[in-house]
Coordinates of C-alpha atoms and ligand atoms in Angstrom, one line a residue:
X1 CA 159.3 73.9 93.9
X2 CA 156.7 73.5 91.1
X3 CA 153.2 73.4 92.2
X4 CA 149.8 73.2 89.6
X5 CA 146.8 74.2 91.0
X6 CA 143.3 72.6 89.7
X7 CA 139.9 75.1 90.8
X8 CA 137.0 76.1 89.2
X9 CA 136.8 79.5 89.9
X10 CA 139.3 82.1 90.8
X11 CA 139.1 85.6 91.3
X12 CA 139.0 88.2 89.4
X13 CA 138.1 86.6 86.3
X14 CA 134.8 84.6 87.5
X15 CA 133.6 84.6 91.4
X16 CA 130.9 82.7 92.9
X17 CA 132.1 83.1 96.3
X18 CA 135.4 82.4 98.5
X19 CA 136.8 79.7 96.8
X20 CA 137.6 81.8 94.1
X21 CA 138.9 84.5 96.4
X22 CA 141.6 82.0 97.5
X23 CA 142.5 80.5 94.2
X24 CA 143.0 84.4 93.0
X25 CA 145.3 85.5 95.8
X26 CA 147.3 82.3 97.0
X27 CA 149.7 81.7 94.1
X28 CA 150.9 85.4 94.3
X29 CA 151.7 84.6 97.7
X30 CA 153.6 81.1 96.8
X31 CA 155.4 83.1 94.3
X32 CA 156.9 85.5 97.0
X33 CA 158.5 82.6 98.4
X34 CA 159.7 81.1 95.4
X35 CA 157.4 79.0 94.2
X36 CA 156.2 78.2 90.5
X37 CA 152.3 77.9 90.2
X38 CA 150.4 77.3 87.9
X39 CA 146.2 77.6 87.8
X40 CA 144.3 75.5 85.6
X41 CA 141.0 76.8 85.2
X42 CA 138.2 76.3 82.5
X43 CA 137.7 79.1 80.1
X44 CA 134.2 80.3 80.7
X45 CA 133.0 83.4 78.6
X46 CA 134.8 85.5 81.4
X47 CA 137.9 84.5 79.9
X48 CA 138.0 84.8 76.1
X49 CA 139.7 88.4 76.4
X50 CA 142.3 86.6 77.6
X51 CA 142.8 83.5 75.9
X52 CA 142.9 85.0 72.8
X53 CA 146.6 86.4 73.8
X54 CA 147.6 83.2 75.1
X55 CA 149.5 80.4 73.8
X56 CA 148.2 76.7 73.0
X57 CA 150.0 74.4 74.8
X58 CA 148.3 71.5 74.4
X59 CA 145.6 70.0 71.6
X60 CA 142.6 67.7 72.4
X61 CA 141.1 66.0 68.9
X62 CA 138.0 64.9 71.6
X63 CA 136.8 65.5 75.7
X64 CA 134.2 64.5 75.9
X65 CA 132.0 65.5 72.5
X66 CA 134.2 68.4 71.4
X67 CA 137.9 69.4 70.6
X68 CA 139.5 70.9 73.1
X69 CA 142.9 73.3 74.0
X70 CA 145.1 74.2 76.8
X71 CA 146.3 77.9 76.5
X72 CA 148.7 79.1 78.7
X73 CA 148.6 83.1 79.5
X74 CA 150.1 85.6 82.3
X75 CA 146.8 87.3 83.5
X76 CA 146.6 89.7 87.4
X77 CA 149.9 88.1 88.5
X78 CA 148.7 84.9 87.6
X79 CA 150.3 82.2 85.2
X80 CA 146.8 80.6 84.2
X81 CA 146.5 77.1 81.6
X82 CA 142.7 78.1 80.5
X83 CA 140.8 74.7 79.3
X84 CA 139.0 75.6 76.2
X85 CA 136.5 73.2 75.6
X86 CA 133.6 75.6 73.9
X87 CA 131.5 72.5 74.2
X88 CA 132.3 72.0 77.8
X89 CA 132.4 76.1 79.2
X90 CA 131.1 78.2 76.9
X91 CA 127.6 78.7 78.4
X92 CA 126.1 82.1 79.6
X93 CA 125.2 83.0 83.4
X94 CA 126.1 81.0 86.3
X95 CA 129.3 78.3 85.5
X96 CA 127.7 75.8 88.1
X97 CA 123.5 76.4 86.8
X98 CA 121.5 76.7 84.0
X99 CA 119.1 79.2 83.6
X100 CA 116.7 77.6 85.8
X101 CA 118.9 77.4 88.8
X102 CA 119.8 73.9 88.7
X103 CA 123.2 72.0 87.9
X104 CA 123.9 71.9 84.4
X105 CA 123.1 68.0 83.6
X106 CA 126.8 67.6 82.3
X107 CA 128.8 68.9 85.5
X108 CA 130.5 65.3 85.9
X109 CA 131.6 65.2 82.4
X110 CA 132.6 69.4 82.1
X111 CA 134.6 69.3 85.6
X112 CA 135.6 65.4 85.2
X113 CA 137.1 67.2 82.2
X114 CA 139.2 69.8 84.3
X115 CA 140.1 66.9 86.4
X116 CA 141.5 64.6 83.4
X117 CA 143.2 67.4 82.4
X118 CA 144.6 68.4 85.6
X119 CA 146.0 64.8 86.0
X120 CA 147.6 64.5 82.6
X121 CA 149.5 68.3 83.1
X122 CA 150.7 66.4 86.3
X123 CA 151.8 63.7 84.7
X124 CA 153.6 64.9 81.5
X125 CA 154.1 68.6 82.2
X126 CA 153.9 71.5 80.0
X127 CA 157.7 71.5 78.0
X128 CA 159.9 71.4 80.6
X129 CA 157.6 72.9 83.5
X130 CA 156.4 69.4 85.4
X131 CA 154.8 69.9 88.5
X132 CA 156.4 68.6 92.1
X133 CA 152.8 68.8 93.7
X134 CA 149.7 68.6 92.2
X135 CA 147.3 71.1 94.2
X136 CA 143.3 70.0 93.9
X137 CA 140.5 72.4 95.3
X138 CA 137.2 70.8 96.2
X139 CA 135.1 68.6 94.4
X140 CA 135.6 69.6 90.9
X141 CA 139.4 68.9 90.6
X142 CA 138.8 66.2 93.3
X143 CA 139.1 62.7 90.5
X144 CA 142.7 64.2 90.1
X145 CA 144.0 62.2 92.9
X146 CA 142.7 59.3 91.8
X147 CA 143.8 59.4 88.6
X148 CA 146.8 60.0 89.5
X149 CA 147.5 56.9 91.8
X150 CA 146.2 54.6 89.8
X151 CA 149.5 56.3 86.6
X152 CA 151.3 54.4 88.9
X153 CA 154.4 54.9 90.8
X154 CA 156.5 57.9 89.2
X155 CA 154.1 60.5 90.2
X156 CA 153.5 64.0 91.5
X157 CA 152.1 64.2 95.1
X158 CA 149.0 65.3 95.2
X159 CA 147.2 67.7 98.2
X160 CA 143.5 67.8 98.2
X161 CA 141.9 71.2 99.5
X162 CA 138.3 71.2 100.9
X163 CA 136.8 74.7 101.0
X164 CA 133.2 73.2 101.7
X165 CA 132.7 69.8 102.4
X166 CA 128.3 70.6 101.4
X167 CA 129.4 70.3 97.7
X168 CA 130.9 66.7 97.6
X169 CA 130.2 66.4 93.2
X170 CA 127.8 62.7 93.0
X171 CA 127.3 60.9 89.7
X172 CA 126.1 58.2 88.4
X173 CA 128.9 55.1 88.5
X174 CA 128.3 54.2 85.1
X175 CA 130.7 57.5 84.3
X176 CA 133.8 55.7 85.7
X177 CA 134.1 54.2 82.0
X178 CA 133.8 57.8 80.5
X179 CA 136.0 59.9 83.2
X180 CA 138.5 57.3 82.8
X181 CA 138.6 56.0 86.5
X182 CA 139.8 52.2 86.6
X183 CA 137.0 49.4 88.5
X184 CA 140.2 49.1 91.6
X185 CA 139.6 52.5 92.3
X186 CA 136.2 52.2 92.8
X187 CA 135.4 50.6 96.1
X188 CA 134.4 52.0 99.5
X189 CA 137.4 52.8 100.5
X190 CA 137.9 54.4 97.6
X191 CA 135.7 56.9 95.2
X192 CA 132.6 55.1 95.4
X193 CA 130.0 56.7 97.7
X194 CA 126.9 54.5 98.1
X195 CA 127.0 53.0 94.8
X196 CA 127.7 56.7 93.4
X197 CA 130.7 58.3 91.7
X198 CA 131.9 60.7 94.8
X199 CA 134.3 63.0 93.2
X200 CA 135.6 64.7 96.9
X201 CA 135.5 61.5 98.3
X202 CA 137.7 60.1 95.6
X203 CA 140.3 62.9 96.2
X204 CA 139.8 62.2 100.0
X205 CA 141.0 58.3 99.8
X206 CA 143.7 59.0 97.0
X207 CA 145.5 62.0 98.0
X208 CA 148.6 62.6 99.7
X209 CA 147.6 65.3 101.9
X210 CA 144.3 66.9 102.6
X211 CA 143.8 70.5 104.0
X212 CA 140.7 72.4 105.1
X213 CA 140.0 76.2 105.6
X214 CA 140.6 77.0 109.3
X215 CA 142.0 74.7 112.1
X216 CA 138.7 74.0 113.4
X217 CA 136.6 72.9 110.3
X218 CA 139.4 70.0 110.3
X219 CA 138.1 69.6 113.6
X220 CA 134.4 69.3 112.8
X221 CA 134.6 67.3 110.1
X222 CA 135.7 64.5 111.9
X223 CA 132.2 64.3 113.0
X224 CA 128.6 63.6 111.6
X225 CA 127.1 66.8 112.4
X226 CA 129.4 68.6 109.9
X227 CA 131.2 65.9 108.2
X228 CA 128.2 65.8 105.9
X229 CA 128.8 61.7 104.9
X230 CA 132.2 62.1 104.8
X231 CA 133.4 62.0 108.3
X232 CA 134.3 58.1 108.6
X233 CA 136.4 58.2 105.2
X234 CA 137.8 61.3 106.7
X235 CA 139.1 59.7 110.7
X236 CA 140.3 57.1 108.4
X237 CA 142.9 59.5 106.9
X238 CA 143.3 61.9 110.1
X239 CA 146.8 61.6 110.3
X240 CA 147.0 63.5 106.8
X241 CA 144.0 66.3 107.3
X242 CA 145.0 69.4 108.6
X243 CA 143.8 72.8 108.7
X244 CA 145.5 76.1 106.7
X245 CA 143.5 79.1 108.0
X246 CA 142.5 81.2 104.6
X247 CA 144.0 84.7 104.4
X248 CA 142.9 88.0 101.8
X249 CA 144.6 89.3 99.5
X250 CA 145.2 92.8 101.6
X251 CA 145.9 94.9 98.0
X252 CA 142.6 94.6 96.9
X253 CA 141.2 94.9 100.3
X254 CA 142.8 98.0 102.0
X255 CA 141.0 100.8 103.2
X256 CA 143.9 103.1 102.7
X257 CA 143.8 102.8 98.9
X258 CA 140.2 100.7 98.0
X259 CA 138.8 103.0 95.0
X260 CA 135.5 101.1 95.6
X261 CA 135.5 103.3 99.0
X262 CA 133.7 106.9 98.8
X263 CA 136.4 108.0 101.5
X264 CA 139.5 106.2 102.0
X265 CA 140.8 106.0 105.8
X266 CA 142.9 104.3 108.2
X267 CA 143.2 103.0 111.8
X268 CA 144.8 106.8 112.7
X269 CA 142.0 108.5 110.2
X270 CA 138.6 106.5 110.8
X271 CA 137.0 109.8 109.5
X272 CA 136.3 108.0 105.7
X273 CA 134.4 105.4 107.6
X274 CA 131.6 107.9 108.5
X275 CA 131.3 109.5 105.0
X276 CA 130.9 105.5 103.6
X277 CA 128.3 104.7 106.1
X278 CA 126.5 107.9 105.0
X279 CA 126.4 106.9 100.8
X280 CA 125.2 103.6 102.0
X281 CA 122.4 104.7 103.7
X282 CA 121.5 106.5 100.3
X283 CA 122.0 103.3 98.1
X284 CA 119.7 100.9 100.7
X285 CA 117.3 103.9 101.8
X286 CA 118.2 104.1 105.1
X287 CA 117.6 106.8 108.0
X288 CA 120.9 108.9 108.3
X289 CA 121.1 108.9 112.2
X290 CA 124.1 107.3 113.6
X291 CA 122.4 106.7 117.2
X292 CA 123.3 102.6 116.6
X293 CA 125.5 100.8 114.5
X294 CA 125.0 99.7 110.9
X295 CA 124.7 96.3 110.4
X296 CA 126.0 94.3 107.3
X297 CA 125.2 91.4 105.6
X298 CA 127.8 90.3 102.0
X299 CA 126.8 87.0 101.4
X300 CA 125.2 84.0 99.7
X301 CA 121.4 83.2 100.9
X302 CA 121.4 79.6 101.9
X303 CA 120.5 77.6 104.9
X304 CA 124.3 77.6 105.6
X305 CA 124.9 81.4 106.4
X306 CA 122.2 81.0 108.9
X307 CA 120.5 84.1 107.7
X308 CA 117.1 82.9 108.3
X309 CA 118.2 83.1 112.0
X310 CA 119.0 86.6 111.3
X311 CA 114.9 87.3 109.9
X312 CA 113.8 86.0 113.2
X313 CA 116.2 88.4 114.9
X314 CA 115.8 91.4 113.1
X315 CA 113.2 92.2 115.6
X316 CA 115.2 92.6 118.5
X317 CA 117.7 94.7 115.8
X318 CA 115.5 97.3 115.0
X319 CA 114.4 97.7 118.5
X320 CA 117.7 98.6 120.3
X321 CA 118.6 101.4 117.6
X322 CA 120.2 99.3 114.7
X323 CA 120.3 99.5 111.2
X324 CA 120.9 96.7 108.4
X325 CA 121.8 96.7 105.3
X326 CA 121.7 93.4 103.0
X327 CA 123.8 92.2 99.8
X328 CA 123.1 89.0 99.2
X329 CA 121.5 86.3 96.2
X330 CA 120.5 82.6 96.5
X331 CA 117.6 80.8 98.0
X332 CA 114.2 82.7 96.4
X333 CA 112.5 82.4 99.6
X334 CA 114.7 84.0 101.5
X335 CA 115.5 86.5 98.7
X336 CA 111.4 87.3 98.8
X337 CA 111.6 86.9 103.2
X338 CA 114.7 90.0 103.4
X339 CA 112.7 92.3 100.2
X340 CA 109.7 92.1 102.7
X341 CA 111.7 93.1 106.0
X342 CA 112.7 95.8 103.8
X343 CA 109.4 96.9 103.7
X344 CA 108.2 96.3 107.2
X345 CA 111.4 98.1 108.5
X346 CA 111.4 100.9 105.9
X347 CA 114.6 103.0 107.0
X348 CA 116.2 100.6 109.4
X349 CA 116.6 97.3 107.1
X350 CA 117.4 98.1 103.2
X351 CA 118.2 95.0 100.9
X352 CA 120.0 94.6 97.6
X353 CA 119.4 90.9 95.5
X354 CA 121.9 90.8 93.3
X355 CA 125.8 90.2 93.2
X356 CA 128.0 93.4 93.3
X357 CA 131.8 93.3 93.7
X358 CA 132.2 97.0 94.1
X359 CA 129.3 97.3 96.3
X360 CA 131.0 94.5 98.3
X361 CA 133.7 96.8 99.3
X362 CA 131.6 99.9 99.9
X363 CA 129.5 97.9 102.4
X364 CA 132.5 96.6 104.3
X365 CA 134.0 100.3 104.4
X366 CA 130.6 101.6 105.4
X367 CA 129.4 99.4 107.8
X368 CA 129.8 99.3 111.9
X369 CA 129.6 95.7 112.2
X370 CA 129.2 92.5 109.9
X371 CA 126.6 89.3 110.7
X372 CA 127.8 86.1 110.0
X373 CA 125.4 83.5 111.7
X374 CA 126.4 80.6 110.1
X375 CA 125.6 77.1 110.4
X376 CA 129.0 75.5 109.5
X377 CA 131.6 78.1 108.1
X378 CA 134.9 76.4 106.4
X379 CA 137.0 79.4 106.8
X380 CA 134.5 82.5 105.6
X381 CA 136.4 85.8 104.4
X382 CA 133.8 88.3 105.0
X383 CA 135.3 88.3 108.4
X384 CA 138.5 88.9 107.6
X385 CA 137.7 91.7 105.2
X386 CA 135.4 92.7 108.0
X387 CA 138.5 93.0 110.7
X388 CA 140.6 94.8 107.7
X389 CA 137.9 97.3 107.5
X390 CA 137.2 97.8 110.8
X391 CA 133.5 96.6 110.3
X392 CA 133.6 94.4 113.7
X393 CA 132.7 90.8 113.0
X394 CA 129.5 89.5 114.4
X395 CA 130.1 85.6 114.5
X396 CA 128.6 82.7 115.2
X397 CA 131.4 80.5 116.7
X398 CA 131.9 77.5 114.2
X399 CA 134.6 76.7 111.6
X400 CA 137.3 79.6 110.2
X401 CA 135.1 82.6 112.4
X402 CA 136.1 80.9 115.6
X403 CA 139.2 80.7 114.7
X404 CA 139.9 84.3 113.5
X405 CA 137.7 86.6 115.6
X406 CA 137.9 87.3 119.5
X407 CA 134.9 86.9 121.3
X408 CA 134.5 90.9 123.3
X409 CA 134.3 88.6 126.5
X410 CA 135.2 90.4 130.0
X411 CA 138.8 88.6 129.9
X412 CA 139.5 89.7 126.2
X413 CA 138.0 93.1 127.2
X414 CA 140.2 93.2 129.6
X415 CA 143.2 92.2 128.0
X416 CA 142.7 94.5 125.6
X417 CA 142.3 91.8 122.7
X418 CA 138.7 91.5 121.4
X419 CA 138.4 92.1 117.5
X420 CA 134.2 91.1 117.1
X421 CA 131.8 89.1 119.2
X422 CA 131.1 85.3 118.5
X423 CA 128.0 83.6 119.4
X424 CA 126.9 79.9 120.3
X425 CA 124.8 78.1 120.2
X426 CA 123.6 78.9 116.4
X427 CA 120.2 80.2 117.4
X428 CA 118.1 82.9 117.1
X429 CA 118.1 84.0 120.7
X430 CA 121.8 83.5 120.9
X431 CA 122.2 85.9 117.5
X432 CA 119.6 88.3 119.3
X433 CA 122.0 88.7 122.5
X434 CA 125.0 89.3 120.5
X435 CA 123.5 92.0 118.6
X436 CA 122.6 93.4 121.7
X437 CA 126.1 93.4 122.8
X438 CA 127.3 94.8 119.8
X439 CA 125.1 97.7 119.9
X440 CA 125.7 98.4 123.8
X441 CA 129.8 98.3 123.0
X442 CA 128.4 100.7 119.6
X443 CA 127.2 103.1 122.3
X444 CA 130.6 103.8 124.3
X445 CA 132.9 105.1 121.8
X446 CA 135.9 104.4 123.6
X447 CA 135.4 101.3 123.7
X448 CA 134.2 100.4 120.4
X449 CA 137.1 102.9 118.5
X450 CA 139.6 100.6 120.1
X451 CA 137.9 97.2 119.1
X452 CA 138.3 98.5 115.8
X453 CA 141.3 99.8 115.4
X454 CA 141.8 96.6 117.1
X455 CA 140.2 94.7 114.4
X456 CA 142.0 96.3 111.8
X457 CA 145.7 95.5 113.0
X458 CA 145.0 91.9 113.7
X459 CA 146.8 89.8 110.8
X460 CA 144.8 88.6 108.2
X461 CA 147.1 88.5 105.0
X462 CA 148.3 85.6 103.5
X463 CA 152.1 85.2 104.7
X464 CA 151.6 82.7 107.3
X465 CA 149.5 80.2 105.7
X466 CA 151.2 80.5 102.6
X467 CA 154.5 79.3 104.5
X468 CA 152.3 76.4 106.1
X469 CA 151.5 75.3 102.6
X470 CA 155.2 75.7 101.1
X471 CA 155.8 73.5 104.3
X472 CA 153.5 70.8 103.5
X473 CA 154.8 70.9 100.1
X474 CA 158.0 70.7 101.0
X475 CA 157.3 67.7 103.2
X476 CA 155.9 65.7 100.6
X477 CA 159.0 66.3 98.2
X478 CA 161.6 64.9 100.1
Ligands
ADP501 P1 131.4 81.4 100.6 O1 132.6 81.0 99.8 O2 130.9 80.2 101.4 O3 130.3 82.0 99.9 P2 133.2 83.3 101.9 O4 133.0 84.2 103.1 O5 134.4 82.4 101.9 O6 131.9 82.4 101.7 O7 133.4 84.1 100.6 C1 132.3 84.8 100.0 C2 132.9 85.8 99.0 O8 131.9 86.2 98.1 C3 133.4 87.1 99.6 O9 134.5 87.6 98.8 C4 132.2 88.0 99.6 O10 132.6 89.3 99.7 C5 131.6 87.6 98.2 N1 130.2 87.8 98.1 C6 129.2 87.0 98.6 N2 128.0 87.5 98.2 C7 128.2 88.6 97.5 C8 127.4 89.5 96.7 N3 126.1 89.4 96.7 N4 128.0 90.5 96.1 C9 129.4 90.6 96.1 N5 130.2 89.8 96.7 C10 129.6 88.8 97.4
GLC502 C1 133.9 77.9 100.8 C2 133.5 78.1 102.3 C3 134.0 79.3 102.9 C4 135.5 79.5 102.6 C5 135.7 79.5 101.1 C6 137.2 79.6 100.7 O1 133.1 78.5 99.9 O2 132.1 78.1 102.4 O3 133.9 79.2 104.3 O4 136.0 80.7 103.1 O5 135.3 78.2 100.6 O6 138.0 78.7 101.2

């Protein structure tokens, strides 16, 4: 089985949140079970150490103003095809945003590029590697179905991946011409979107498959309040949208052996856990005093995470004992709202703006719990790294962190089966309680030790949903 993966992002090499995560640690996976990936990614600056040691593949005279190259290169387990197109990728600072913060005014044409590509690698191959399945991940390889239907009948299948239906890639129609997708196509039923180019919703009608994050985000798609636009084109093609919960990549993520940690440790040997809470107090300027739990916050600041919810609650936080710590860059107002709860709540709230990988890890290996109030939540992984690290995941109960956490209710407390606490509706007050909850189970030891160790030997690696997608592959082979 010969799959070809389209992303823009993919982890190590350039991050801007979970998508990359998945597009890092997936093909490994794959390639336990015997399948060949491949990753086509764009070269950004990130990767010009690399692509200098790789091998050109394929030449471009001209996409779209520039010349352009397809270098093929083994990089962290990974066979990668980087897209040089200097004209295209070659920009400092965010790969999605200029310097001002907003989307660079050429995004159709630099990830219509990655998709153009992506279809003719799936069409003609590389030598004699040719791809079964063609595997595109959210809007920016999402024309690639398209393009491929309308190559006609000799094709690879094609399975469309949404990690967050929010970013759904809009243009103006008049790029059809450029991006090479033929008038037929564009109808709607097909990739137009209220007169617009809809680059998800052309992978959406065109592809042969289409997988979401978690079980229940295929769920709540299916309906307005989280389908975003989406959700009639999406019942329309129910019978081939299913859900493949994300897992981590539990090398880089284990406490045993993290070298991000200040003390290693382990479900037996919790003791490193206390000596990482205690150098993050120091970094965020926190009171040492381990009466309540530390709090923890890894994420982007936007009106999805819900973390404005958590500013109205941080009142109630501070009040039963707790402590918080925030990582965390996006929306400037909310950047500017956590700085000042740093200052009201001097000792008990510390905040770092910024994006820190290393820091990522510290937090989770230092934390008691971790706050994830979101609005709509695809899969998430900061609760699964969260339940690896024993940092008890504090959820609201939507998407992937319904479907991976369980809820410290009396019938999972009895059965001996809770890993975190979930919350609903997606309010303030509703947050407030179950950060109450979490710092009453915080104060009886017992009980809290065993929800983590808990937390830490519920399965979050890979394996099964690697088999679900080898499955689906398979099933579209045949
Ligand atoms: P999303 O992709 O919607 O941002 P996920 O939970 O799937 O949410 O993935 C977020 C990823 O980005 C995780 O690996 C998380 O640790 C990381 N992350 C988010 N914000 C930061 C930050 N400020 N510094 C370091 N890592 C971060
Ligand atoms: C998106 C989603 C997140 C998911 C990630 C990886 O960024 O917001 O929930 O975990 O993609 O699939």
């Amino acid at each position: 089985m010969k799959v070809l993966f389209v992303a823009s992002e993919c982890a190590p090499f350039v991050k801007t949140g979970g998508l990359a995560d998945v597009i890092g640690a997936v093909p490994k996976t794959l390639s336990e079970l015997g399948v060949s990936v491949r990753v086509i990614l764009p070269a950004y600056p990130a990767l010009h150490g690399i692509t200098e040691g790789g091998k050109v593949v394929l030449e471009i005279d001209d996409l779209h103003g520039g010349p352009a190259s397809l270098v093929s290169v083994k990089a962290e387990g990974l066979d990668l095809l980087l897209l040089d197109a200097p004209h295209l990728f070659d920009r400092p600072g965010n790969i999605y945003l200029d310097a001002g913060g907003s989307d660079w005014g050429d995004n159709a044409l630099r990830f219509g590029a990655l998709s153009q590509v992506g279809a003719k690698v799936g069409l003609e191959g590389i030598g004699r590697w040719k791809p079964d399945i063609v595997h595109a991940h959210d809007w920016q390889a999402g024309l690639i179905p398209a393009l491929l239907r309308q190559a006609g009948q000799d094709v690879p299948a094609s399975v469309l991946t949404i990690h967050n239906i929010a970013f759904q890639g809009l243009f103006d129609a008049g790029l059809c011409v450029p991006l090479g997708i033929d008038p037929p196509m564009f109808t709607p039923a097909g990739a137009e979107y209220f007169g617009n180019l809809g680059f998800l919703k052309a992978g959406i009608a065109f592809c042969d498959r289409i997988t979401t994050v978690s079980p229940t985000y295929a769920r709540e798609l299916l309906h307005p309040e989280f389908g975003m636009g989406l959700e009639g084109i999406l019942q329309a093609r129910r019978t081939v949208l299913s859900g493949i919960l994300n897992g981590i990549d539990t090398d880089i993520w284990n406490p045993q052996t993290d070298e991000a940690l200040t003390a290693t440790y382990s479900a037996d040997l919790l003791d490193g856990k206390r000596k990482n809470r205690a150098e993050l107090e120091k970094r965020f300027d926190l009171h040492a005093d381990v009466d309540g739990p530390l709090f923890c916050v890894v994420s982007r600041l936007t009106s999805q995470k819900g973390l404005d919810l958590l500013l109205d609650a941080l009142p109630a936080l501070v009040a039963r004992g707790g402590k918080l710590a925030v990582l965390g860059s996006g929306d400037r107002e909310m950047e500017s709202r956590f700085i000042g709860a740093a200052h009201i709540y001097a000792g008990s709230v510390g905040v770092i703006i910024g994006y820190d990988e290393p820091l990522s890890h510290l937090m989770q290996g230092g934390s008691d719990a971790i706050l994830i109030p979101s609005r709509f939540e695809p899969c998430g992984l900061t609760q699964l790294y969260g339940l690896r690290y024993g940092t008890v995941p504090v959820v609201a109960r939507t998407g992937g962190l319904a479907d991976t956490v369980i809820d410290a209710n009396d019938a999972a407390m009895r059965a001996g089966c809770a890993t975190g606490v979930q919350f609903a509706p997606v309010t303030a007050p509703a947050l407030e309680q179950a950060i109450e909850r979490t710092c009453d189970l915080y104060r009886q030891p017992d009980i809290w030790n065993a929800m983590v160790r808990r937390a830490m030997s519920h399965p979050v690696s890979w394996e099964q949903s690697a088999r679900a997608y080898l499955d689906l592959y398979e099933s579209l082979s045949q």
